């Protein structure tokens, strides 16, 4: 670290990691991006990188180690081998089989059934009633998606969802120790559940069967990839629906536009909603050498957070960066990361959210969100709402 005194946030801004700052971290990130875009945070002993160009470099440059970044945040965990915990070439060796589970071909293989699941979910909502977008839309959607990918029978879906929710505590690097211990126990239970199911999956046409049969992976590696797919995918997909509706519903013109959207326009809309409130707000790396970025210099061995949520509102890249423009194109957001670790589940998230959101607003064109401030959870990762009660109004 430089011998000069570290830059501090002005007193009127709340630290984005502080409990009071987590509900709205964007003012602090906006100041850092403009005034100290490669910022050493003395409280967390992390370097926060907030500019879009610099974050893209962190994600793509091999001098930023994802494996070391995950070890730094893992406390006492013995991390399973997966795409998240390895650097190239091991990363590439694991990622190729992982595409059998989450890649474009895997998504296409379940697309028709996912569309039927989304229709069933929307059909089951009570016209004129109230639902919670998080509990009644996001979580059932994510569970239905994974049930299709894994070939889960209906009687196992509830158990899977409970384990996925409990294990997703491991996403948050700053969770209190007691909850972290529970999260580790839940991750172990989830791995046992997935191991048992992978050995007995009945439908050989589902993507999990292809992954489990791939002889490029050891059993431990296959389970590491599978666990990562759940811990890193189920919760963010579940929470994204609430985040998206929180942004969308106050903008009635945007609601109407999404109701008219075709498949391509719906995917543009999903990217824009993800840009503004991605469930994964940052990703960790460690420098293996001294690195000069446009916004500053990082020493070797620096613990770095690429703050994706700040990069996604960089006015140097995005016109009107804090506003919702559903037709924004191009949209080079970093909500799915970038470089070798670009989110393998990106096609799945785009497709399922683009299925649900237009169907929802077409069926319930008068749906409304709550008045007042949003109820953001205190966890850092994923960024999520505790609840989002919405009034559906009459069905079209």
XYZ file of C-alpha atoms in Angstrom:
396
model
C 0.000 0.000 0.000
C 1.111 3.554 -0.653
C 2.713 5.450 2.227
C 0.394 8.400 1.618
C -2.601 8.770 3.920
C -5.607 6.803 2.631
C -8.485 8.785 1.175
C -11.557 8.812 3.398
C -15.182 9.187 2.504
C -16.661 12.595 3.351
C -18.524 12.649 6.668
C -21.911 13.106 5.008
C -21.590 9.747 3.229
C -22.183 6.417 4.955
C -19.689 3.645 4.287
C -21.305 1.183 1.832
C -20.402 -1.799 4.048
C -21.786 -0.226 7.235
C -25.228 -1.485 8.277
C -26.740 1.967 7.696
C -25.096 2.238 4.274
C -26.157 -1.078 2.827
C -29.670 0.030 1.920
C -28.292 2.609 -0.513
C -24.562 2.221 -1.211
C -24.743 4.119 -4.500
C -23.921 7.647 -3.170
C -20.709 6.362 -1.574
C -19.739 4.419 -4.663
C -20.499 7.437 -6.845
C -18.128 9.579 -4.760
C -15.392 6.936 -4.792
C -15.674 6.454 -8.547
C -15.279 10.203 -9.095
C -12.660 10.927 -6.429
C -10.684 7.771 -5.597
C -11.554 5.028 -8.081
C -8.864 2.672 -6.755
C -9.524 3.133 -3.066
C -7.847 1.489 -0.080
C -10.513 0.916 2.561
C -8.780 0.829 5.937
C -11.809 -0.618 7.727
C -11.970 -3.786 5.621
C -8.318 -3.731 4.430
C -9.604 -4.128 0.897
C -8.970 -2.160 -2.266
C -12.269 -1.044 -3.835
C -12.162 -0.591 -7.611
C -15.217 1.302 -8.852
C -14.634 2.480 -12.455
C -16.018 0.374 -15.292
C -12.776 0.160 -17.253
C -10.717 -0.732 -14.189
C -13.260 -3.345 -13.049
C -13.159 -4.909 -16.499
C -9.374 -5.132 -16.178
C -9.655 -6.759 -12.745
C -11.990 -9.374 -14.204
C -9.873 -10.143 -17.274
C -6.210 -9.588 -16.348
C -4.435 -12.801 -15.224
C -2.545 -10.810 -12.577
C -5.787 -10.799 -10.563
C -6.232 -14.247 -9.017
C -9.794 -15.421 -8.423
C -8.549 -18.495 -6.532
C -6.634 -16.375 -4.030
C -9.533 -13.942 -3.821
C -11.871 -16.718 -2.757
C -9.379 -18.099 -0.241
C -9.109 -14.630 1.306
C -12.879 -14.464 1.850
C -13.414 -18.076 2.894
C -12.509 -17.844 6.588
C -11.803 -21.417 7.670
C -13.670 -23.122 4.836
C -12.063 -25.898 2.847
C -13.315 -24.716 -0.514
C -14.365 -27.431 -2.981
C -12.795 -27.330 -6.425
C -14.934 -25.309 -8.813
C -14.749 -22.570 -11.425
C -14.952 -19.986 -8.642
C -12.010 -21.285 -6.639
C -9.524 -21.891 -9.457
C -7.532 -19.900 -11.995
C -6.655 -20.999 -15.539
C -5.819 -23.626 -16.659
C -7.756 -25.552 -13.951
C -10.613 -23.088 -14.309
C -11.025 -23.883 -18.009
C -10.862 -27.622 -17.332
C -13.777 -27.353 -14.871
C -15.785 -24.802 -16.815
C -16.171 -26.898 -19.961
C -18.066 -29.711 -18.180
C -19.981 -27.071 -16.183
C -21.458 -25.865 -19.465
C -23.249 -29.215 -19.707
C -25.343 -28.044 -16.757
C -25.710 -24.305 -17.370
C -24.546 -23.526 -20.903
C -26.733 -22.385 -23.824
C -27.410 -25.939 -25.059
C -28.495 -27.016 -21.570
C -30.849 -24.029 -21.344
C -32.335 -24.805 -24.774
C -32.953 -28.399 -23.714
C -35.282 -27.307 -20.896
C -36.657 -24.097 -22.456
C -40.107 -25.410 -23.333
C -40.601 -26.907 -19.886
C -39.381 -23.710 -18.221
C -41.909 -21.705 -20.221
C -44.645 -24.055 -18.982
C -43.394 -23.643 -15.407
C -43.505 -19.857 -15.724
C -47.034 -19.999 -17.130
C -48.105 -22.202 -14.226
C -46.534 -19.818 -11.719
C -48.302 -16.780 -13.190
C -51.588 -18.669 -13.605
C -51.525 -19.544 -9.908
C -51.370 -15.925 -8.712
C -54.594 -14.513 -7.229
C -56.165 -11.817 -9.400
C -56.884 -8.784 -7.255
C -54.699 -10.127 -4.460
C -51.329 -9.343 -2.950
C -48.172 -11.427 -3.283
C -44.574 -11.058 -2.175
C -42.338 -10.797 -5.227
C -39.469 -12.412 -3.317
C -41.227 -15.354 -1.658
C -44.039 -15.948 -4.165
C -42.289 -15.215 -7.459
C -38.495 -15.214 -7.219
C -37.982 -18.291 -5.079
C -40.548 -20.508 -6.819
C -39.083 -19.477 -10.183
C -35.509 -20.321 -9.125
C -36.612 -23.646 -7.660
C -38.550 -24.563 -10.812
C -35.505 -23.745 -12.932
C -33.189 -25.944 -10.897
C -35.750 -28.730 -10.713
C -35.671 -28.814 -14.525
C -31.880 -28.709 -14.720
C -31.503 -31.432 -12.095
C -34.547 -33.553 -12.881
C -35.832 -33.149 -9.335
C -39.154 -34.851 -8.569
C -41.771 -32.572 -7.055
C -41.479 -34.152 -3.616
C -37.789 -33.188 -3.409
C -38.149 -29.571 -4.528
C -39.056 -28.202 -1.111
C -36.048 -29.904 0.516
C -33.786 -28.604 -2.230
C -35.085 -25.029 -1.815
C -34.543 -25.108 1.957
C -30.960 -26.308 1.529
C -30.235 -23.816 -1.255
C -31.494 -20.909 0.862
C -29.522 -21.993 3.919
C -26.299 -22.620 1.976
C -26.518 -19.281 0.174
C -25.358 -17.582 3.381
C -21.910 -18.491 2.072
C -22.206 -15.802 -0.599
C -21.821 -13.018 1.982
C -18.156 -12.455 2.944
C -19.091 -10.400 6.009
C -21.755 -12.564 7.594
C -21.326 -12.972 11.390
C -19.339 -16.074 12.450
C -22.320 -17.942 13.917
C -24.315 -17.614 10.700
C -21.214 -18.489 8.673
C -20.916 -21.761 10.596
C -24.560 -22.553 9.870
C -23.975 -21.754 6.216
C -21.033 -24.155 6.054
C -23.127 -26.901 7.630
C -25.913 -26.218 5.153
C -23.448 -26.353 2.249
C -22.273 -29.763 3.432
C -25.872 -30.981 3.659
C -26.575 -29.569 0.194
C -23.565 -31.425 -1.233
C -24.774 -34.703 0.282
C -28.245 -34.092 -1.160
C -26.852 -33.346 -4.617
C -24.489 -36.319 -4.486
C -27.333 -38.690 -3.686
C -29.585 -37.237 -6.361
C -26.870 -37.226 -9.033
C -26.316 -40.941 -8.440
C -29.996 -41.756 -8.888
C -31.359 -39.105 -11.289
C -34.088 -40.852 -13.242
C -34.252 -38.673 -16.366
C -31.101 -39.197 -18.411
C -32.078 -36.275 -20.678
C -31.715 -33.580 -17.990
C -28.508 -31.499 -17.901
C -27.430 -32.879 -14.504
C -27.247 -36.384 -15.956
C -24.797 -35.181 -18.618
C -22.611 -33.487 -16.015
C -22.638 -36.481 -13.664
C -21.609 -38.797 -16.504
C -18.740 -36.619 -17.736
C -15.474 -38.464 -17.152
C -13.358 -35.290 -17.295
C -14.199 -34.600 -13.658
C -13.548 -36.471 -10.451
C -16.556 -36.977 -8.183
C -15.338 -34.198 -5.872
C -14.902 -31.835 -8.813
C -18.346 -32.641 -10.187
C -19.905 -31.943 -6.792
C -17.916 -28.702 -6.489
C -19.278 -27.511 -9.828
C -22.781 -28.615 -8.855
C -22.674 -26.922 -5.446
C -21.378 -23.706 -6.992
C -24.213 -23.787 -9.524
C -26.690 -23.799 -6.629
C -24.997 -21.522 -4.095
C -23.912 -19.032 -6.734
C -27.041 -19.302 -8.874
C -30.237 -20.210 -7.056
C -30.253 -17.292 -4.605
C -29.182 -14.564 -7.064
C -31.833 -15.693 -9.553
C -34.452 -15.777 -6.812
C -33.538 -12.309 -5.534
C -33.190 -10.711 -8.950
C -36.937 -10.897 -9.551
C -37.671 -8.750 -6.485
C -34.888 -6.303 -7.352
C -36.185 -6.026 -10.918
C -39.798 -5.394 -9.927
C -38.696 -2.813 -7.348
C -37.060 -0.856 -10.185
C -39.743 -1.503 -12.773
C -43.097 -0.965 -11.066
C -42.820 2.764 -10.247
C -42.185 3.456 -13.963
C -45.570 2.861 -15.559
C -44.279 3.561 -19.063
C -41.625 0.890 -18.550
C -44.256 -1.572 -17.295
C -46.337 -0.973 -20.413
C -43.295 -1.294 -22.671
C -42.302 -4.593 -21.096
C -45.823 -5.896 -21.611
C -45.424 -5.242 -25.342
C -41.880 -6.609 -25.536
C -40.907 -9.471 -27.792
C -38.228 -11.944 -26.720
C -35.283 -9.795 -27.797
C -36.667 -6.655 -26.161
C -37.400 -8.582 -22.978
C -33.775 -9.696 -22.761
C -32.596 -6.117 -23.247
C -34.884 -5.149 -20.377
C -33.473 -7.887 -18.147
C -29.935 -6.656 -18.814
C -30.889 -3.105 -17.892
C -32.617 -4.177 -14.670
C -29.586 -6.277 -13.809
C -27.268 -3.354 -14.516
C -29.004 -1.181 -11.938
C -29.398 -3.712 -9.101
C -27.424 -6.892 -9.676
C -27.668 -9.442 -6.845
C -23.872 -9.942 -6.968
C -22.511 -6.425 -6.304
C -18.793 -7.217 -6.275
C -16.254 -9.970 -6.780
C -12.954 -10.661 -5.030
C -9.454 -10.980 -6.457
C -5.842 -10.848 -5.179
C -3.060 -9.288 -7.229
C -0.121 -11.528 -8.055
C 1.996 -8.540 -9.156
C 1.960 -4.753 -9.044
C -0.775 -3.469 -11.374
C -1.279 0.025 -12.741
C -4.923 0.799 -13.449
C -6.305 4.010 -14.926
C -7.616 4.982 -11.508
C -4.538 4.112 -9.432
C -1.873 1.568 -8.607
C -2.366 -1.722 -6.777
C 0.551 -3.418 -5.019
C 1.275 -7.136 -5.316
C -0.764 -9.134 -2.814
C -3.580 -6.560 -2.698
C -6.991 -7.858 -1.694
C -9.270 -6.327 -4.312
C -13.010 -5.980 -4.738
C -14.187 -5.147 -8.231
C -17.330 -3.210 -7.278
C -19.559 -4.236 -10.169
C -22.549 -2.265 -8.949
C -20.452 0.932 -9.088
C -18.992 0.067 -12.491
C -22.511 -0.482 -13.826
C -23.389 3.169 -13.128
C -20.206 4.713 -14.513
C -21.193 7.837 -16.506
C -18.108 7.354 -18.692
C -19.815 4.258 -20.139
C -23.563 4.649 -19.507
C -25.552 7.744 -20.462
C -28.003 8.764 -17.716
C -26.441 5.997 -15.580
C -28.857 6.010 -12.632
C -31.989 5.895 -14.804
C -33.885 2.889 -16.113
C -33.897 2.593 -19.911
C -35.278 -0.818 -20.836
C -34.103 -0.516 -24.431
C -30.528 0.457 -23.562
C -28.213 -0.919 -26.234
C -25.356 -1.514 -26.176
C -25.326 -2.343 -22.485
C -21.847 -3.543 -21.430
C -22.833 -4.052 -17.793
C -20.770 -6.269 -15.522
C -23.675 -7.811 -13.643
C -22.534 -11.249 -14.813
C -18.861 -10.472 -14.207
C -16.477 -10.758 -17.127
C -13.404 -12.440 -18.485
C -12.726 -16.126 -17.797
C -15.141 -16.109 -14.859
C -18.092 -14.626 -16.762
C -21.168 -16.148 -15.153
C -21.890 -19.508 -16.731
C -25.557 -19.153 -15.781
C -26.031 -15.856 -17.665
C -28.102 -17.442 -20.493
C -30.313 -19.134 -17.917
C -30.933 -15.928 -15.945
C -31.654 -13.916 -19.079
C -34.059 -16.503 -20.440
C -36.040 -17.208 -17.275
C -36.373 -13.565 -16.208
C -37.325 -12.621 -19.763
C -40.025 -15.283 -19.631
C -41.488 -14.276 -16.269
C -41.484 -10.479 -16.245
C -43.367 -9.807 -19.521
C -45.911 -12.546 -18.740
C -46.480 -11.064 -15.307
C -47.127 -7.512 -16.501
C -49.285 -8.692 -19.413
C -51.446 -10.769 -17.065
C -51.619 -8.051 -14.389
C -51.151 -4.695 -16.170
C -52.272 -2.723 -13.102
C -49.872 -4.361 -10.634
C -48.316 -1.941 -8.169
C -45.431 -2.062 -5.744
C -45.384 -0.722 -2.180
C -45.103 2.945 -1.297
C -42.169 4.127 0.780
C -38.546 3.105 1.042
C -37.566 -0.385 -0.163
C -36.855 -2.979 2.533
C -33.276 -3.966 1.658
C -31.726 -6.849 3.538
C -28.624 -6.129 5.617
C -26.524 -8.769 3.857
C -23.930 -7.548 1.378
C -24.170 -10.512 -1.002
C -26.584 -11.064 -2.551
C -28.069 -7.593 -2.722
C -31.701 -8.327 -2.116
C -34.973 -7.142 -0.685
C -36.347 -8.800 2.428
C -39.772 -8.592 0.825
C -41.584 -6.720 -1.926
C -45.385 -6.869 -1.473
C -47.142 -6.112 -4.747
C -50.813 -5.561 -5.488
C -51.666 -7.555 -8.584
C -54.884 -5.854 -9.600
C -57.252 -7.489 -12.019
C -56.080 -10.039 -14.568
C -56.116 -9.104 -18.241
